[in-house]
Structures are given as structure tokens and as C-alpha cells.
CSV table of N, CA and C in Angstrom, one decimal:
chain,number,residue,atom,x,y,z
A,1,LEU,N,9.3,11.9,6.9
A,1,LEU,CA,10.5,11.0,6.6
A,1,LEU,C,10.5,10.2,8.1
A,2,ASP,N,10.0,10.8,9.1
A,2,ASP,CA,10.1,10.3,10.5
A,2,ASP,C,9.5,8.9,10.8
A,3,LEU,N,7.9,9.1,10.0
A,3,LEU,CA,7.1,7.9,10.0
A,3,LEU,C,7.6,7.0,9.0
A,4,LEU,N,8.2,7.3,7.6
A,4,LEU,CA,8.7,6.4,6.9
A,4,LEU,C,9.9,5.6,7.4
A,5,GLN,N,10.8,6.3,8.0
A,5,GLN,CA,11.8,5.6,8.9
A,5,GLN,C,11.4,4.4,9.9
A,6,LYS,N,10.4,4.9,10.4
A,6,LYS,CA,9.7,3.8,11.7
A,6,LYS,C,9.2,2.8,10.8
A,7,VAL,N,8.4,3.1,9.9
A,7,VAL,CA,7.7,1.7,9.2
A,7,VAL,C,9.0,1.0,8.5
A,8,ARG,N,9.7,1.4,8.0
A,8,ARG,CA,11.1,0.7,7.4
A,8,ARG,C,11.3,0.0,8.8
A,9,LYS,N,11.7,0.5,9.8
A,9,LYS,CA,12.5,-0.3,10.7
A,9,LYS,C,11.6,-1.3,11.7
A,10,GLY,N,10.5,-1.1,11.3
A,10,GLY,CA,9.3,-1.8,12.0
A,10,GLY,C,8.9,-1.3,13.7
A,11,GLU,N,9.1,-0.2,13.8
A,11,GLU,CA,8.9,0.5,15.1
A,11,GLU,C,7.6,0.7,15.4
A,12,THR,N,6.7,0.9,14.2
A,12,THR,CA,5.3,1.0,14.5
A,12,THR,C,4.5,-0.5,14.5
A,13,SER,N,3.3,-0.6,15.0
A,13,SER,CA,2.7,-1.9,14.9
A,13,SER,C,2.5,-2.2,13.8
A,14,ARG,N,2.4,-3.5,13.5
A,14,ARG,CA,2.2,-4.4,12.3
A,14,ARG,C,1.1,-3.7,11.5
A,15,SER,N,-0.1,-3.5,12.4
A,15,SER,CA,-1.3,-3.2,11.6
A,15,SER,C,-0.8,-1.9,11.1
A,16,LYS,N,-0.4,-0.9,11.8
A,16,LYS,CA,-0.3,0.6,11.2
A,16,LYS,C,1.0,0.3,10.1
A,17,THR,N,1.7,-0.6,10.0
A,17,THR,CA,2.7,-0.7,9.1
A,17,THR,C,2.1,-1.1,7.8
A,18,MET,N,1.2,-1.8,7.7
A,18,MET,CA,0.4,-2.1,6.5
A,18,MET,C,-0.8,-1.7,6.0
A,19,SER,N,-1.0,-0.8,6.6
A,19,SER,CA,-2.2,0.1,6.5
A,19,SER,C,-2.0,1.2,5.7
A,20,TYR,N,-3.0,1.3,4.6
A,20,TYR,CA,-2.7,2.3,3.7
A,20,TYR,C,-3.4,3.7,4.5
A,21,ASP,N,-4.3,3.7,5.3
A,21,ASP,CA,-4.2,4.7,6.1
A,21,ASP,C,-3.1,5.5,6.7
A,22,THR,N,-2.4,4.9,7.2
A,22,THR,CA,-0.9,5.3,7.8
A,22,THR,C,-0.3,5.8,6.6
A,23,VAL,N,0.2,5.6,5.4
A,23,VAL,CA,1.1,5.6,4.9
A,23,VAL,C,0.6,6.7,3.7
A,24,LYS,N,-0.8,6.9,3.5
A,24,LYS,CA,-1.4,7.9,2.2
A,24,LYS,C,-0.9,9.3,3.0
A,25,HIS,N,-0.8,9.3,4.1
A,25,HIS,CA,-0.3,10.9,4.5
A,25,HIS,C,1.1,11.2,4.3
A,26,LEU,N,1.8,10.3,3.6
A,26,LEU,CA,3.2,10.5,3.5
A,26,LEU,C,3.3,11.6,2.0
A,27,LYS,N,4.5,12.3,2.0
A,27,LYS,CA,4.8,13.1,0.8
A,27,LYS,C,4.8,12.1,-0.3
A,28,PRO,N,4.6,12.6,-1.3
A,28,PRO,CA,4.7,11.8,-2.7
A,28,PRO,C,5.8,11.1,-2.9
A,29,SER,N,7.1,11.9,-2.6
A,29,SER,CA,8.6,11.3,-2.8
A,29,SER,C,8.4,10.1,-1.7
A,30,GLU,N,8.1,10.0,-0.4
A,30,GLU,CA,8.1,9.3,0.6
A,30,GLU,C,7.2,8.2,0.2
A,31,PHE,N,6.1,8.3,-0.3
A,31,PHE,CA,5.1,7.3,-0.8
A,31,PHE,C,5.4,6.4,-1.8
A,32,LYS,N,6.5,6.9,-3.0
A,32,LYS,CA,6.9,6.4,-3.8
A,32,LYS,C,8.3,5.3,-3.3
A,33,ARG,N,9.0,6.1,-2.5
A,33,ARG,CA,10.0,5.3,-2.0
A,33,ARG,C,9.6,3.9,-1.1
A,34,LEU,N,8.5,4.1,-0.8
A,34,LEU,CA,7.8,2.6,0.2
A,34,LEU,C,7.2,1.8,-0.6
A,35,CYS,N,6.5,2.3,-1.7
A,35,CYS,CA,5.7,1.2,-2.4
A,35,CYS,C,6.1,1.3,-4.1
A,36,GLY,N,6.9,2.2,-4.4
A,36,GLY,CA,7.3,2.2,-5.8
A,36,GLY,C,6.6,2.9,-6.8
A,37,VAL,N,5.4,3.3,-6.5
A,37,VAL,CA,4.5,3.9,-7.5
A,37,VAL,C,4.0,5.3,-6.7
A,38,ARG,N,4.0,6.4,-7.6
A,38,ARG,CA,3.4,7.7,-7.0
A,38,ARG,C,2.1,7.6,-6.4
A,39,PRO,N,1.5,8.4,-5.8
A,39,PRO,CA,0.3,8.3,-5.1
A,39,PRO,C,-1.0,8.5,-6.3
A,40,GLU,N,-0.6,9.1,-7.3
A,40,GLU,CA,-1.5,9.3,-8.7
A,40,GLU,C,-1.6,8.0,-9.1
A,41,THR,N,-0.6,7.2,-9.4
A,41,THR,CA,-0.4,5.9,-9.9
A,41,THR,C,-1.3,4.9,-9.2
A,42,PHE,N,-1.1,5.0,-8.0
A,42,PHE,CA,-1.9,4.1,-7.1
A,42,PHE,C,-3.4,4.4,-7.0
A,43,GLU,N,-3.8,5.5,-7.0
A,43,GLU,CA,-5.1,5.9,-7.1
A,43,GLU,C,-5.8,5.4,-8.7
A,44,ALA,N,-5.1,5.4,-9.6
A,44,ALA,CA,-5.4,5.2,-10.9
A,44,ALA,C,-5.5,3.6,-11.0
A,45,MET,N,-4.6,2.8,-10.4
A,45,MET,CA,-4.7,1.4,-10.1
A,45,MET,C,-5.9,1.1,-9.2
A,46,MET,N,-6.0,1.6,-8.2
A,46,MET,CA,-7.3,1.7,-7.2
A,46,MET,C,-8.3,1.7,-8.0
A,47,SER,N,-8.6,2.7,-9.0
A,47,SER,CA,-9.9,2.5,-9.6
A,47,SER,C,-10.1,1.5,-10.7
A,48,VAL,N,-9.1,0.9,-11.3
A,48,VAL,CA,-9.1,-0.6,-12.0
A,48,VAL,C,-9.7,-1.6,-11.0
A,49,LEU,N,-9.0,-1.7,-10.0
A,49,LEU,CA,-9.3,-2.6,-8.8
A,49,LEU,C,-10.8,-2.9,-8.4
A,50,ARG,N,-11.1,-1.4,-8.2
A,50,ARG,CA,-12.5,-1.2,-7.8
A,50,ARG,C,-13.5,-1.7,-8.8
A,51,GLN,N,-13.3,-1.2,-10.1
A,51,GLN,CA,-14.1,-2.0,-11.3
A,51,GLN,C,-14.1,-3.4,-11.3
A,52,ALA,N,-13.0,-3.9,-11.0
A,52,ALA,CA,-12.9,-5.3,-11.1
A,52,ALA,C,-13.7,-6.3,-9.9
A,53,GLU,N,-13.6,-5.3,-9.0
A,53,GLU,CA,-14.2,-6.0,-7.5
A,53,GLU,C,-15.7,-6.1,-7.5
A,54,ALA,N,-16.1,-4.9,-8.4
A,54,ALA,CA,-17.8,-5.0,-8.8
A,54,ALA,C,-18.4,-5.8,-9.2
A,55,ASP,N,-17.3,-6.5,-10.3
A,55,ASP,CA,-17.8,-7.5,-11.2
A,55,ASP,C,-17.4,-8.7,-10.6
A,56,LYS,N,-17.1,-9.0,-9.5
A,56,LYS,CA,-16.5,-10.1,-8.9
A,56,LYS,C,-17.9,-11.0,-8.2
A,57,PRO,N,-18.0,-12.3,-8.2
A,57,PRO,CA,-19.2,-12.7,-7.4
A,57,PRO,C,-18.8,-12.6,-6.0
A,58,ILE,N,-19.8,-12.4,-5.4
A,58,ILE,CA,-19.8,-12.3,-3.8
A,58,ILE,C,-19.8,-13.5,-3.2
A,59,GLY,N,-18.7,-13.2,-2.4
A,59,GLY,CA,-17.9,-14.6,-1.6
A,59,GLY,C,-17.6,-14.1,-0.3
A,60,ARG,N,-16.5,-15.0,0.2
A,60,ARG,CA,-16.4,-14.6,1.8
A,60,ARG,C,-15.6,-13.1,1.7
A,61,PRO,N,-16.0,-12.0,2.6
A,61,PRO,CA,-15.4,-10.7,2.3
A,61,PRO,C,-13.7,-10.8,3.0
A,62,SER,N,-13.0,-10.1,2.3
A,62,SER,CA,-11.9,-9.9,3.0
A,62,SER,C,-11.3,-9.3,4.0
A,63,LYS,N,-10.3,-9.6,4.7
A,63,LYS,CA,-9.9,-9.1,6.0
A,63,LYS,C,-9.3,-7.8,5.8
A,64,LEU,N,-8.7,-7.6,4.8
A,64,LEU,CA,-7.9,-6.4,4.4
A,64,LEU,C,-8.6,-5.6,3.3
A,65,SER,N,-8.7,-4.4,3.4
A,65,SER,CA,-9.1,-3.3,2.7
A,65,SER,C,-8.6,-3.5,1.1
A,66,LEU,N,-9.3,-3.1,0.1
A,66,LEU,CA,-8.7,-3.2,-1.4
A,66,LEU,C,-7.5,-2.4,-1.4
A,67,GLU,N,-7.4,-1.3,-0.7
A,67,GLU,CA,-6.2,-0.8,-0.7
A,67,GLU,C,-5.3,-1.1,-0.3
A,68,ASP,N,-5.4,-1.8,1.1
A,68,ASP,CA,-4.3,-2.6,2.0
A,68,ASP,C,-3.7,-3.8,1.2
A,69,GLN,N,-4.8,-4.3,0.5
A,69,GLN,CA,-4.5,-5.3,-0.5
A,69,GLN,C,-3.4,-4.7,-1.7
A,70,LEU,N,-3.7,-3.8,-2.3
A,70,LEU,CA,-2.7,-3.2,-3.3
A,70,LEU,C,-1.4,-2.7,-2.9
A,71,LEU,N,-1.5,-2.2,-1.5
A,71,LEU,CA,-0.3,-1.5,-1.1
A,71,LEU,C,0.7,-2.8,-0.7
A,72,MET,N,0.0,-3.9,-0.1
A,72,MET,CA,1.0,-5.0,0.1
A,72,MET,C,1.5,-5.7,-1.1
A,73,THR,N,0.9,-5.6,-2.1
A,73,THR,CA,1.5,-6.4,-3.3
A,73,THR,C,2.6,-5.2,-3.6
A,74,LEU,N,2.4,-4.2,-3.8
A,74,LEU,CA,3.2,-3.3,-4.4
A,74,LEU,C,4.6,-3.4,-3.5
A,75,GLU,N,4.3,-3.4,-2.2
A,75,GLU,CA,5.5,-3.4,-1.3
A,75,GLU,C,6.4,-4.8,-1.3
A,76,TYR,N,5.5,-6.0,-1.5
A,76,TYR,CA,6.1,-7.0,-1.9
A,76,TYR,C,6.9,-7.3,-3.3
A,77,TRP,N,6.2,-6.7,-4.4
A,77,TRP,CA,6.8,-6.6,-5.6
A,77,TRP,C,8.3,-5.6,-5.6
A,78,ARG,N,8.2,-4.8,-4.7
A,78,ARG,CA,9.4,-3.7,-4.6
A,78,ARG,C,10.7,-4.3,-3.6
A,79,GLU,N,10.0,-5.1,-2.9
A,79,GLU,CA,11.1,-5.6,-2.2
A,79,GLU,C,11.6,-7.2,-2.6
A,80,TYR,N,10.9,-7.7,-3.1
A,80,TYR,CA,11.5,-9.0,-3.5
A,80,TYR,C,11.4,-9.3,-5.1
A,81,ARG,N,12.2,-8.5,-5.6
A,81,ARG,CA,12.4,-8.4,-7.2
A,81,ARG,C,13.1,-9.6,-7.7
A,82,THR,N,12.9,-10.0,-8.7
A,82,THR,CA,13.6,-11.4,-9.2
A,82,THR,C,14.5,-11.2,-10.4
């Protein structure tokens, strides 16, 4: 919970805040509170994205990992509901 509170308050560096490597160690309830889905659901979404990524034509590589892209998207959808 301490890490989650620091992430929410912005006390960690920006790169750590948006990094999946930082939040993957959270408890399942804390992970869900942060991004809105359980870790199992996140992994299922990642498997679908990995398949889609394999079919994508080669182009400029992304600066963010696929995990970080999904995490950022889920955090955005959780915070900016319409």
C-alpha cells in the first residue's frame, strides 16, 4: 500500500510511476485499484496484444514496452471516465 500511495501522490519518479515493472509487484487488490483490472485480466489482455503486435508491419519501435502502453491506457481510462 505504501508504494501505491507514493505512486498516487507522485512521490516516485515519473518513469517508475508509469512502469509496469514497478506496479507488477503490488498485491492484486492494489493493482486493481491502480488500473481497474485484476492482474490475471491484465495478462490476458497482454496475450491478445502480443498476438496483434506480431501481425503488425515493422516500423519505428515504440519507446514504451507493450506492458507500459497497456498500463498507461488502463490508468487513463480509469481516471478520465466520460
